[in-house]
Amino acid sequence: MKVTKTMRKGQQGARRFERKWGDRLVAVRYRYDASSNETVTTVELEVERRKKTPSNLNLHGPLSAQRKSVVAIRVHYRERELRQKIMANKAVWSPQLKLWLLKYTDAVALALCDRIVHGAAEVCQDVDTSFIE
């Protein structure tokens, strides 16, 4: 179907629909259906209105910023297998803190949440943490 005419609210030809639908009416469209040789009238209605969320927000949960962050993990020297696992997940050793730095999501995946040293990754100055990007 081809749109032959579009009218906004308040224009002649849309007023009778405006009386029926009120402020919810956005537009009235007249379409021509060549196969049946008919004119079809359609209306566009506003069904919901809500505040726009800022584009820098990730709506996948309130902890989305934490998921992308770097955390410091305490791993003892004798835990060789665990060290190899976190190194395989691109963890970086911080000689200053004597802690391993890795993505929060990787720490969760490896079940290391109980080993996170809160606040340590934010004060680390000797390691480039751009590997999380």
mmCIF file of N, CA and C in Angstrom:
data_model
loop_
_atom_site.group_PDB
_atom_site.id
_atom_site.type_symbol
_atom_site.label_atom_id
_atom_site.label_comp_id
_atom_site.label_asym_id
_atom_site.label_seq_id
_atom_site.Cartn_x
_atom_site.Cartn_y
_atom_site.Cartn_z
ATOM 1 N N MET A 1 0.838 -1.185 0.000
ATOM 2 C CA MET A 1 0.000 0.000 0.000
ATOM 3 C C MET A 1 0.878 1.242 0.000
ATOM 4 N N LYS A 2 0.463 2.191 -0.778
ATOM 5 C CA LYS A 2 1.209 3.428 -0.918
ATOM 6 C C LYS A 2 0.507 4.530 -0.121
ATOM 7 N N VAL A 3 1.293 5.277 0.658
ATOM 8 C CA VAL A 3 0.733 6.390 1.420
ATOM 9 C C VAL A 3 0.475 7.538 0.457
ATOM 10 N N THR A 4 -0.782 7.987 0.418
ATOM 11 C CA THR A 4 -1.129 9.087 -0.485
ATOM 12 C C THR A 4 -1.174 10.421 0.244
ATOM 13 N N LYS A 5 -1.477 10.394 1.541
ATOM 14 C CA LYS A 5 -1.565 11.645 2.275
ATOM 15 C C LYS A 5 -1.330 11.379 3.758
ATOM 16 N N THR A 6 -0.586 12.277 4.416
ATOM 17 C CA THR A 6 -0.365 12.204 5.865
ATOM 18 C C THR A 6 -0.761 13.538 6.462
ATOM 19 N N MET A 7 -1.576 13.480 7.507
ATOM 20 C CA MET A 7 -2.007 14.700 8.181
ATOM 21 C C MET A 7 -1.685 14.611 9.661
ATOM 22 N N ARG A 8 -1.176 15.697 10.188
ATOM 23 C CA ARG A 8 -0.868 15.783 11.613
ATOM 24 C C ARG A 8 -2.110 16.235 12.373
ATOM 25 N N LYS A 9 -2.030 16.103 13.684
ATOM 26 C CA LYS A 9 -3.121 16.521 14.548
ATOM 27 C C LYS A 9 -3.432 17.998 14.315
ATOM 28 N N GLY A 10 -4.719 18.323 14.200
ATOM 29 C CA GLY A 10 -5.142 19.707 13.997
ATOM 30 C C GLY A 10 -5.389 20.069 12.550
ATOM 31 N N GLN A 11 -4.875 19.273 11.612
ATOM 32 C CA GLN A 11 -5.089 19.573 10.195
ATOM 33 C C GLN A 11 -6.473 19.085 9.763
ATOM 34 N N GLN A 12 -6.985 19.736 8.687
ATOM 35 C CA GLN A 12 -8.263 19.330 8.119
ATOM 36 C C GLN A 12 -8.166 17.872 7.667
ATOM 37 N N GLY A 13 -9.128 17.062 7.988
ATOM 38 C CA GLY A 13 -9.109 15.646 7.637
ATOM 39 C C GLY A 13 -8.644 14.778 8.793
ATOM 40 N N ALA A 14 -8.022 15.384 9.778
ATOM 41 C CA ALA A 14 -7.578 14.638 10.959
ATOM 42 C C ALA A 14 -8.408 15.010 12.181
ATOM 43 N N ARG A 15 -9.237 16.034 12.041
ATOM 44 C CA ARG A 15 -9.969 16.543 13.209
ATOM 45 C C ARG A 15 -10.982 15.545 13.758
ATOM 46 N N ARG A 16 -11.649 14.808 12.893
ATOM 47 C CA ARG A 16 -12.635 13.844 13.407
ATOM 48 C C ARG A 16 -11.948 12.728 14.193
ATOM 49 N N PHE A 17 -10.737 12.386 13.801
ATOM 50 C CA PHE A 17 -9.991 11.370 14.554
ATOM 51 C C PHE A 17 -9.434 11.971 15.845
ATOM 52 N N GLU A 18 -9.133 13.260 15.794
ATOM 53 C CA GLU A 18 -8.649 13.948 16.996
ATOM 54 C C GLU A 18 -9.752 14.000 18.055
ATOM 55 N N ARG A 19 -10.998 14.170 17.618
ATOM 56 C CA ARG A 19 -12.109 14.155 18.582
ATOM 57 C C ARG A 19 -12.229 12.787 19.253
ATOM 58 N N LYS A 20 -11.936 11.732 18.479
ATOM 59 C CA LYS A 20 -12.054 10.368 19.028
ATOM 60 C C LYS A 20 -10.858 10.001 19.894
ATOM 61 N N TRP A 21 -9.638 10.311 19.452
ATOM 62 C CA TRP A 21 -8.434 9.852 20.132
ATOM 63 C C TRP A 21 -7.774 10.912 21.016
ATOM 64 N N GLY A 22 -8.138 12.185 20.841
ATOM 65 C CA GLY A 22 -7.623 13.255 21.690
ATOM 66 C C GLY A 22 -6.131 13.488 21.525
ATOM 67 N N ASP A 23 -5.459 13.736 22.646
ATOM 68 C CA ASP A 23 -4.023 14.052 22.629
ATOM 69 C C ASP A 23 -3.155 12.874 22.226
ATOM 70 N N ARG A 24 -3.711 11.684 22.228
ATOM 71 C CA ARG A 24 -2.924 10.500 21.847
ATOM 72 C C ARG A 24 -2.670 10.434 20.341
ATOM 73 N N LEU A 25 -3.473 11.141 19.550
ATOM 74 C CA LEU A 25 -3.328 11.107 18.093
ATOM 75 C C LEU A 25 -2.043 11.807 17.662
ATOM 76 N N VAL A 26 -1.280 11.143 16.811
ATOM 77 C CA VAL A 26 -0.052 11.718 16.263
ATOM 78 C C VAL A 26 -0.263 12.085 14.803
ATOM 79 N N ALA A 27 -0.832 11.165 14.013
ATOM 80 C CA ALA A 27 -1.016 11.423 12.583
ATOM 81 C C ALA A 27 -2.118 10.532 12.021
ATOM 82 N N VAL A 28 -2.666 10.961 10.906
ATOM 83 C CA VAL A 28 -3.635 10.173 10.146
ATOM 84 C C VAL A 28 -3.036 9.977 8.766
ATOM 85 N N ARG A 29 -3.074 8.751 8.290
ATOM 86 C CA ARG A 29 -2.521 8.462 6.967
ATOM 87 C C ARG A 29 -3.589 7.813 6.095
ATOM 88 N N TYR A 30 -3.620 8.265 4.860
ATOM 89 C CA TYR A 30 -4.492 7.658 3.862
ATOM 90 C C TYR A 30 -3.594 6.865 2.937
ATOM 91 N N ARG A 31 -3.900 5.595 2.785
ATOM 92 C CA ARG A 31 -3.108 4.693 1.953
ATOM 93 C C ARG A 31 -3.994 4.149 0.830
ATOM 94 N N TYR A 32 -3.374 3.933 -0.305
ATOM 95 C CA TYR A 32 -4.100 3.383 -1.448
ATOM 96 C C TYR A 32 -3.635 1.961 -1.684
ATOM 97 N N ASP A 33 -4.583 1.034 -1.695
ATOM 98 C CA ASP A 33 -4.314 -0.381 -1.961
ATOM 99 C C ASP A 33 -4.709 -0.663 -3.408
ATOM 100 N N ALA A 34 -3.722 -0.797 -4.277
ATOM 101 C CA ALA A 34 -3.969 -0.973 -5.712
ATOM 102 C C ALA A 34 -4.620 -2.312 -6.022
ATOM 103 N N SER A 35 -4.325 -3.344 -5.238
ATOM 104 C CA SER A 35 -4.886 -4.667 -5.546
ATOM 105 C C SER A 35 -6.394 -4.709 -5.342
ATOM 106 N N SER A 36 -6.906 -3.967 -4.355
ATOM 107 C CA SER A 36 -8.348 -3.972 -4.116
ATOM 108 C C SER A 36 -9.009 -2.657 -4.519
ATOM 109 N N ASN A 37 -8.201 -1.706 -5.018
ATOM 110 C CA ASN A 37 -8.690 -0.397 -5.442
ATOM 111 C C ASN A 37 -9.440 0.306 -4.305
ATOM 112 N N GLU A 38 -8.845 0.274 -3.109
ATOM 113 C CA GLU A 38 -9.467 0.880 -1.930
ATOM 114 C C GLU A 38 -8.518 1.887 -1.284
ATOM 115 N N THR A 39 -9.110 2.850 -0.589
ATOM 116 C CA THR A 39 -8.348 3.773 0.231
ATOM 117 C C THR A 39 -8.517 3.328 1.678
ATOM 118 N N VAL A 40 -7.401 3.173 2.364
ATOM 119 C CA VAL A 40 -7.406 2.719 3.755
ATOM 120 C C VAL A 40 -6.923 3.873 4.629
ATOM 121 N N THR A 41 -7.662 4.149 5.692
ATOM 122 C CA THR A 41 -7.282 5.211 6.623
ATOM 123 C C THR A 41 -6.664 4.569 7.855
ATOM 124 N N THR A 42 -5.467 5.039 8.235
ATOM 125 C CA THR A 42 -4.806 4.531 9.437
ATOM 126 C C THR A 42 -4.501 5.708 10.352
ATOM 127 N N VAL A 43 -4.435 5.414 11.645
ATOM 128 C CA VAL A 43 -4.072 6.453 12.607
ATOM 129 C C VAL A 43 -2.839 6.001 13.364
ATOM 130 N N GLU A 44 -1.999 6.969 13.712
ATOM 131 C CA GLU A 44 -0.825 6.701 14.540
ATOM 132 C C GLU A 44 -1.105 7.305 15.910
ATOM 133 N N LEU A 45 -1.017 6.446 16.940
ATOM 134 C CA LEU A 45 -1.331 6.878 18.294
ATOM 135 C C LEU A 45 -0.104 6.825 19.187
ATOM 136 N N GLU A 46 -0.063 7.722 20.130
ATOM 137 C CA GLU A 46 0.961 7.693 21.170
ATOM 138 C C GLU A 46 0.404 6.806 22.278
ATOM 139 N N VAL A 47 1.123 5.721 22.591
ATOM 140 C CA VAL A 47 0.612 4.784 23.590
ATOM 141 C C VAL A 47 1.385 4.833 24.905
ATOM 142 N N GLU A 48 2.597 5.409 24.884
ATOM 143 C CA GLU A 48 3.382 5.479 26.114
ATOM 144 C C GLU A 48 4.355 6.649 26.007
ATOM 145 N N ARG A 49 4.624 7.256 27.143
ATOM 146 C CA ARG A 49 5.596 8.341 27.193
ATOM 147 C C ARG A 49 6.417 8.153 28.464
ATOM 148 N N ARG A 50 7.746 8.210 28.333
ATOM 149 C CA ARG A 50 8.621 8.064 29.495
ATOM 150 C C ARG A 50 9.870 8.903 29.303
ATOM 151 N N LYS A 51 10.548 9.188 30.397
ATOM 152 C CA LYS A 51 11.766 9.987 30.354
ATOM 153 C C LYS A 51 12.854 9.213 29.629
ATOM 154 N N LYS A 52 13.660 9.931 28.867
ATOM 155 C CA LYS A 52 14.771 9.310 28.159
ATOM 156 C C LYS A 52 15.900 9.062 29.143
ATOM 157 N N THR A 53 16.465 7.863 29.088
ATOM 158 C CA THR A 53 17.598 7.558 29.943
ATOM 159 C C THR A 53 18.860 8.104 29.298
ATOM 160 N N PRO A 54 19.817 8.556 30.093
ATOM 161 C CA PRO A 54 21.065 9.047 29.514
ATOM 162 C C PRO A 54 21.738 7.966 28.687
ATOM 163 N N SER A 55 22.336 8.364 27.571
ATOM 164 C CA SER A 55 22.930 7.380 26.661
ATOM 165 C C SER A 55 24.166 6.706 27.241
ATOM 166 N N ASN A 56 24.779 7.313 28.257
ATOM 167 C CA ASN A 56 25.959 6.688 28.837
ATOM 168 C C ASN A 56 25.611 5.635 29.883
ATOM 169 N N LEU A 57 24.321 5.432 30.143
ATOM 170 C CA LEU A 57 23.912 4.414 31.107
ATOM 171 C C LEU A 57 23.767 3.070 30.423
ATOM 172 N N ASN A 58 24.226 2.065 31.054
ATOM 173 C CA ASN A 58 24.026 0.712 30.569
ATOM 174 C C ASN A 58 22.866 0.146 31.359
ATOM 175 N N LEU A 59 21.830 -0.268 30.672
ATOM 176 C CA LEU A 59 20.628 -0.708 31.361
ATOM 177 C C LEU A 59 20.621 -2.189 31.680
ATOM 178 N N HIS A 60 21.756 -2.825 31.654
ATOM 179 C CA HIS A 60 21.804 -4.248 31.944
ATOM 180 C C HIS A 60 21.955 -4.525 33.422
ATOM 181 N N GLY A 61 21.726 -3.557 34.236
ATOM 182 C CA GLY A 61 21.784 -3.769 35.674
ATOM 183 C C GLY A 61 22.505 -2.647 36.380
ATOM 184 N N PRO A 62 22.217 -2.493 37.648
ATOM 185 C CA PRO A 62 22.826 -1.401 38.393
ATOM 186 C C PRO A 62 24.318 -1.563 38.608
ATOM 187 N N LEU A 63 24.838 -2.758 38.451
ATOM 188 C CA LEU A 63 26.254 -2.993 38.677
ATOM 189 C C LEU A 63 27.049 -3.063 37.376
ATOM 190 N N SER A 64 26.491 -2.495 36.304
ATOM 191 C CA SER A 64 27.153 -2.603 34.999
ATOM 192 C C SER A 64 28.522 -1.936 34.989
ATOM 193 N N ALA A 65 28.683 -0.836 35.712
ATOM 194 C CA ALA A 65 29.994 -0.189 35.773
ATOM 195 C C ALA A 65 30.979 -1.082 36.513
ATOM 196 N N GLN A 66 30.488 -1.768 37.524
ATOM 197 C CA GLN A 66 31.363 -2.667 38.276
ATOM 198 C C GLN A 66 31.800 -3.843 37.410
ATOM 199 N N ARG A 67 30.908 -4.317 36.533
ATOM 200 C CA ARG A 67 31.257 -5.446 35.669
ATOM 201 C C ARG A 67 32.428 -5.116 34.754
ATOM 202 N N LYS A 68 32.555 -3.853 34.372
ATOM 203 C CA LYS A 68 33.618 -3.442 33.465
ATOM 204 C C LYS A 68 34.887 -3.043 34.202
ATOM 205 N N SER A 69 34.827 -2.989 35.508
ATOM 206 C CA SER A 69 35.950 -2.457 36.269
ATOM 207 C C SER A 69 37.045 -3.499 36.508
ATOM 208 N N VAL A 70 38.177 -2.992 36.972
ATOM 209 C CA VAL A 70 39.315 -3.837 37.318
ATOM 210 C C VAL A 70 39.300 -4.027 38.832
ATOM 211 N N VAL A 71 39.565 -5.242 39.262
ATOM 212 C CA VAL A 71 39.641 -5.530 40.694
ATOM 213 C C VAL A 71 40.993 -6.140 41.013
ATOM 214 N N ALA A 72 41.382 -6.000 42.272
ATOM 215 C CA ALA A 72 42.637 -6.580 42.749
ATOM 216 C C ALA A 72 42.305 -7.885 43.481
ATOM 217 N N ILE A 73 43.050 -8.931 43.163
ATOM 218 C CA ILE A 73 42.820 -10.263 43.732
ATOM 219 C C ILE A 73 44.071 -10.707 44.479
ATOM 220 N N ARG A 74 43.866 -11.241 45.662
ATOM 221 C CA ARG A 74 44.979 -11.784 46.437
ATOM 222 C C ARG A 74 45.093 -13.283 46.138
ATOM 223 N N VAL A 75 46.245 -13.681 45.624
ATOM 224 C CA VAL A 75 46.541 -15.088 45.339
ATOM 225 C C VAL A 75 47.897 -15.390 45.972
ATOM 226 N N HIS A 76 47.936 -16.404 46.802
ATOM 227 C CA HIS A 76 49.188 -16.758 47.473
ATOM 228 C C HIS A 76 50.169 -17.399 46.488
ATOM 229 N N TYR A 77 51.429 -17.258 46.785
ATOM 230 C CA TYR A 77 52.495 -17.735 45.911
ATOM 231 C C TYR A 77 52.385 -19.232 45.656
ATOM 232 N N ARG A 78 51.975 -19.985 46.646
ATOM 233 C CA ARG A 78 51.894 -21.448 46.511
ATOM 234 C C ARG A 78 50.734 -21.917 45.626
ATOM 235 N N GLU A 79 49.790 -21.035 45.293
ATOM 236 C CA GLU A 79 48.616 -21.414 44.498
ATOM 237 C C GLU A 79 48.929 -21.290 43.004
ATOM 238 N N ARG A 80 49.779 -22.186 42.552
ATOM 239 C CA ARG A 80 50.284 -22.141 41.185
ATOM 240 C C ARG A 80 49.168 -22.315 40.147
ATOM 241 N N GLU A 81 48.271 -23.265 40.349
ATOM 242 C CA GLU A 81 47.199 -23.516 39.372
ATOM 243 C C GLU A 81 46.275 -22.309 39.247
ATOM 244 N N LEU A 82 45.955 -21.717 40.384
ATOM 245 C CA LEU A 82 45.094 -20.542 40.356
ATOM 246 C C LEU A 82 45.786 -19.374 39.650
ATOM 247 N N ARG A 83 47.064 -19.193 39.897
ATOM 248 C CA ARG A 83 47.815 -18.141 39.209
ATOM 249 C C ARG A 83 47.784 -18.361 37.700
ATOM 250 N N GLN A 84 47.949 -19.599 37.269
ATOM 251 C CA GLN A 84 47.920 -19.891 35.834
ATOM 252 C C GLN A 84 46.541 -19.600 35.240
ATOM 253 N N LYS A 85 45.482 -19.896 35.998
ATOM 254 C CA LYS A 85 44.126 -19.616 35.516
ATOM 255 C C LYS A 85 43.911 -18.118 35.335
ATOM 256 N N ILE A 86 44.325 -17.334 36.320
ATOM 257 C CA ILE A 86 44.076 -15.893 36.194
ATOM 258 C C ILE A 86 44.992 -15.259 35.150
ATOM 259 N N MET A 87 46.190 -15.801 34.972
ATOM 260 C CA MET A 87 47.063 -15.294 33.906
ATOM 261 C C MET A 87 46.467 -15.615 32.541
ATOM 262 N N ALA A 88 45.788 -16.739 32.423
ATOM 263 C CA ALA A 88 45.123 -17.092 31.166
ATOM 264 C C ALA A 88 43.975 -16.121 30.868
ATOM 265 N N ASN A 89 43.449 -15.477 31.908
ATOM 266 C CA ASN A 89 42.393 -14.479 31.746
ATOM 267 C C ASN A 89 42.953 -13.059 31.708
ATOM 268 N N LYS A 90 44.212 -12.928 31.342
ATOM 269 C CA LYS A 90 44.903 -11.653 31.148
ATOM 270 C C LYS A 90 45.042 -10.841 32.429
ATOM 271 N N ALA A 91 45.211 -11.507 33.540
ATOM 272 C CA ALA A 91 45.475 -10.798 34.785
ATOM 273 C C ALA A 91 46.894 -10.242 34.741
ATOM 274 N N VAL A 92 47.103 -9.129 35.450
ATOM 275 C CA VAL A 92 48.401 -8.459 35.469
ATOM 276 C C VAL A 92 48.854 -8.349 36.925
ATOM 277 N N TRP A 93 50.119 -8.641 37.164
ATOM 278 C CA TRP A 93 50.703 -8.574 38.505
ATOM 279 C C TRP A 93 51.100 -7.133 38.814
ATOM 280 N N SER A 94 50.743 -6.665 39.973
ATOM 281 C CA SER A 94 51.144 -5.346 40.439
ATOM 282 C C SER A 94 52.203 -5.508 41.520
ATOM 283 N N PRO A 95 53.471 -5.212 41.205
ATOM 284 C CA PRO A 95 54.513 -5.312 42.226
ATOM 285 C C PRO A 95 54.293 -4.331 43.381
ATOM 286 N N GLN A 96 53.715 -3.191 43.083
ATOM 287 C CA GLN A 96 53.447 -2.198 44.122
ATOM 288 C C GLN A 96 52.476 -2.738 45.168
ATOM 289 N N LEU A 97 51.365 -3.328 44.716
ATOM 290 C CA LEU A 97 50.331 -3.817 45.627
ATOM 291 C C LEU A 97 50.559 -5.263 46.054
ATOM 292 N N LYS A 98 51.360 -5.989 45.276
ATOM 293 C CA LYS A 98 51.539 -7.425 45.460
ATOM 294 C C LYS A 98 50.189 -8.162 45.355
ATOM 295 N N LEU A 99 49.437 -7.728 44.317
ATOM 296 C CA LEU A 99 48.122 -8.290 44.023
ATOM 297 C C LEU A 99 47.993 -8.460 42.507
ATOM 298 N N TRP A 100 47.081 -9.329 42.100
ATOM 299 C CA TRP A 100 46.782 -9.518 40.686
ATOM 300 C C TRP A 100 45.607 -8.619 40.313
ATOM 301 N N LEU A 101 45.677 -7.993 39.142
ATOM 302 C CA LEU A 101 44.600 -7.143 38.642
ATOM 303 C C LEU A 101 43.946 -7.825 37.444
ATOM 304 N N LEU A 102 42.612 -7.930 37.491
ATOM 305 C CA LEU A 102 41.882 -8.501 36.367
ATOM 306 C C LEU A 102 40.475 -7.943 36.341
ATOM 307 N N LYS A 103 39.749 -8.238 35.276
ATOM 308 C CA LYS A 103 38.383 -7.756 35.128
ATOM 309 C C LYS A 103 37.501 -8.373 36.204
ATOM 310 N N TYR A 104 36.531 -7.588 36.634
ATOM 311 C CA TYR A 104 35.583 -8.065 37.632
ATOM 312 C C TYR A 104 34.821 -9.290 37.121
ATOM 313 N N THR A 105 34.400 -9.259 35.840
ATOM 314 C CA THR A 105 33.649 -10.389 35.285
ATOM 315 C C THR A 105 34.476 -11.674 35.302
ATOM 316 N N ASP A 106 35.782 -11.550 35.064
ATOM 317 C CA ASP A 106 36.650 -12.727 35.112
ATOM 318 C C ASP A 106 36.795 -13.234 36.541
ATOM 319 N N ALA A 107 36.854 -12.317 37.490
ATOM 320 C CA ALA A 107 36.950 -12.720 38.901
ATOM 321 C C ALA A 107 35.695 -13.479 39.316
ATOM 322 N N VAL A 108 34.550 -13.029 38.845
ATOM 323 C CA VAL A 108 33.289 -13.718 39.155
ATOM 324 C C VAL A 108 33.261 -15.082 38.481
ATOM 325 N N ALA A 109 33.670 -15.127 37.216
ATOM 326 C CA ALA A 109 33.665 -16.393 36.476
ATOM 327 C C ALA A 109 34.577 -17.436 37.117
ATOM 328 N N LEU A 110 35.682 -16.988 37.709
ATOM 329 C CA LEU A 110 36.624 -17.906 38.359
ATOM 330 C C LEU A 110 36.301 -18.121 39.839
ATOM 331 N N ALA A 111 35.176 -17.578 40.291
ATOM 332 C CA ALA A 111 34.715 -17.704 41.680
ATOM 333 C C ALA A 111 35.751 -17.158 42.662
ATOM 334 N N LEU A 112 36.248 -15.953 42.367
ATOM 335 C CA LEU A 112 37.268 -15.334 43.208
ATOM 336 C C LEU A 112 36.748 -14.103 43.954
ATOM 337 N N CYS A 113 35.448 -13.957 44.058
ATOM 338 C CA CYS A 113 34.877 -12.763 44.697
ATOM 339 C C CYS A 113 35.324 -12.609 46.146
ATOM 340 N N ASP A 114 35.530 -13.716 46.827
ATOM 341 C CA ASP A 114 35.952 -13.638 48.229
ATOM 342 C C ASP A 114 37.408 -13.203 48.364
ATOM 343 N N ARG A 115 38.161 -13.181 47.262
ATOM 344 C CA ARG A 115 39.572 -12.796 47.290
ATOM 345 C C ARG A 115 39.796 -11.348 46.836
ATOM 346 N N ILE A 116 38.731 -10.646 46.463
ATOM 347 C CA ILE A 116 38.859 -9.264 45.991
ATOM 348 C C ILE A 116 39.274 -8.371 47.153
ATOM 349 N N VAL A 117 40.300 -7.547 46.902
ATOM 350 C CA VAL A 117 40.737 -6.554 47.881
ATOM 351 C C VAL A 117 40.112 -5.234 47.436
ATOM 352 N N HIS A 118 39.036 -4.845 48.096
ATOM 353 C CA HIS A 118 38.260 -3.672 47.685
ATOM 354 C C HIS A 118 39.067 -2.382 47.825
ATOM 355 N N GLY A 119 39.016 -1.562 46.770
ATOM 356 C CA GLY A 119 39.688 -0.272 46.767
ATOM 357 C C GLY A 119 41.139 -0.315 46.337
ATOM 358 N N ALA A 120 41.735 -1.479 46.262
ATOM 359 C CA ALA A 120 43.163 -1.571 45.928
ATOM 360 C C ALA A 120 43.430 -1.242 44.463
ATOM 361 N N ALA A 121 42.567 -1.684 43.564
ATOM 362 C CA ALA A 121 42.794 -1.455 42.133
ATOM 363 C C ALA A 121 42.748 0.031 41.792
ATOM 364 N N GLU A 122 41.951 0.796 42.528
ATOM 365 C CA GLU A 122 41.820 2.230 42.255
ATOM 366 C C GLU A 122 43.090 3.004 42.614
ATOM 367 N N VAL A 123 43.871 2.515 43.552
ATOM 368 C CA VAL A 123 45.083 3.231 43.973
ATOM 369 C C VAL A 123 46.343 2.710 43.292
ATOM 370 N N CYS A 124 46.195 1.699 42.464
ATOM 371 C CA CYS A 124 47.351 1.118 41.772
ATOM 372 C C CYS A 124 47.905 2.114 40.766
ATOM 373 N N GLN A 125 49.229 2.327 40.815
ATOM 374 C CA GLN A 125 49.854 3.287 39.914
ATOM 375 C C GLN A 125 50.946 2.668 39.045
ATOM 376 N N ASP A 126 51.290 1.429 39.280
ATOM 377 C CA ASP A 126 52.410 0.844 38.546
ATOM 378 C C ASP A 126 51.991 -0.044 37.380
ATOM 379 N N VAL A 127 50.682 -0.247 37.177
ATOM 380 C CA VAL A 127 50.220 -1.155 36.128
ATOM 381 C C VAL A 127 49.217 -0.409 35.243
ATOM 382 N N ASP A 128 49.357 -0.586 33.936
ATOM 383 C CA ASP A 128 48.401 -0.026 32.987
ATOM 384 C C ASP A 128 47.195 -0.944 32.947
ATOM 385 N N THR A 129 46.038 -0.436 33.365
ATOM 386 C CA THR A 129 44.830 -1.264 33.412
ATOM 387 C C THR A 129 43.971 -1.094 32.170
ATOM 388 N N SER A 130 44.546 -0.615 31.086
ATOM 389 C CA SER A 130 43.761 -0.429 29.852
ATOM 390 C C SER A 130 43.408 -1.771 29.207
ATOM 391 N N PHE A 131 43.904 -2.866 29.735
ATOM 392 C CA PHE A 131 43.577 -4.167 29.163
ATOM 393 C C PHE A 131 42.118 -4.519 29.334
ATOM 394 N N ILE A 132 41.380 -3.787 30.163
ATOM 395 C CA ILE A 132 39.966 -4.092 30.355
ATOM 396 C C ILE A 132 39.114 -3.573 29.225
ATOM 397 N N GLU A 133 39.591 -2.658 28.416
ATOM 398 C CA GLU A 133 38.766 -2.037 27.370
ATOM 399 C C GLU A 133 38.427 -3.024 26.302
#
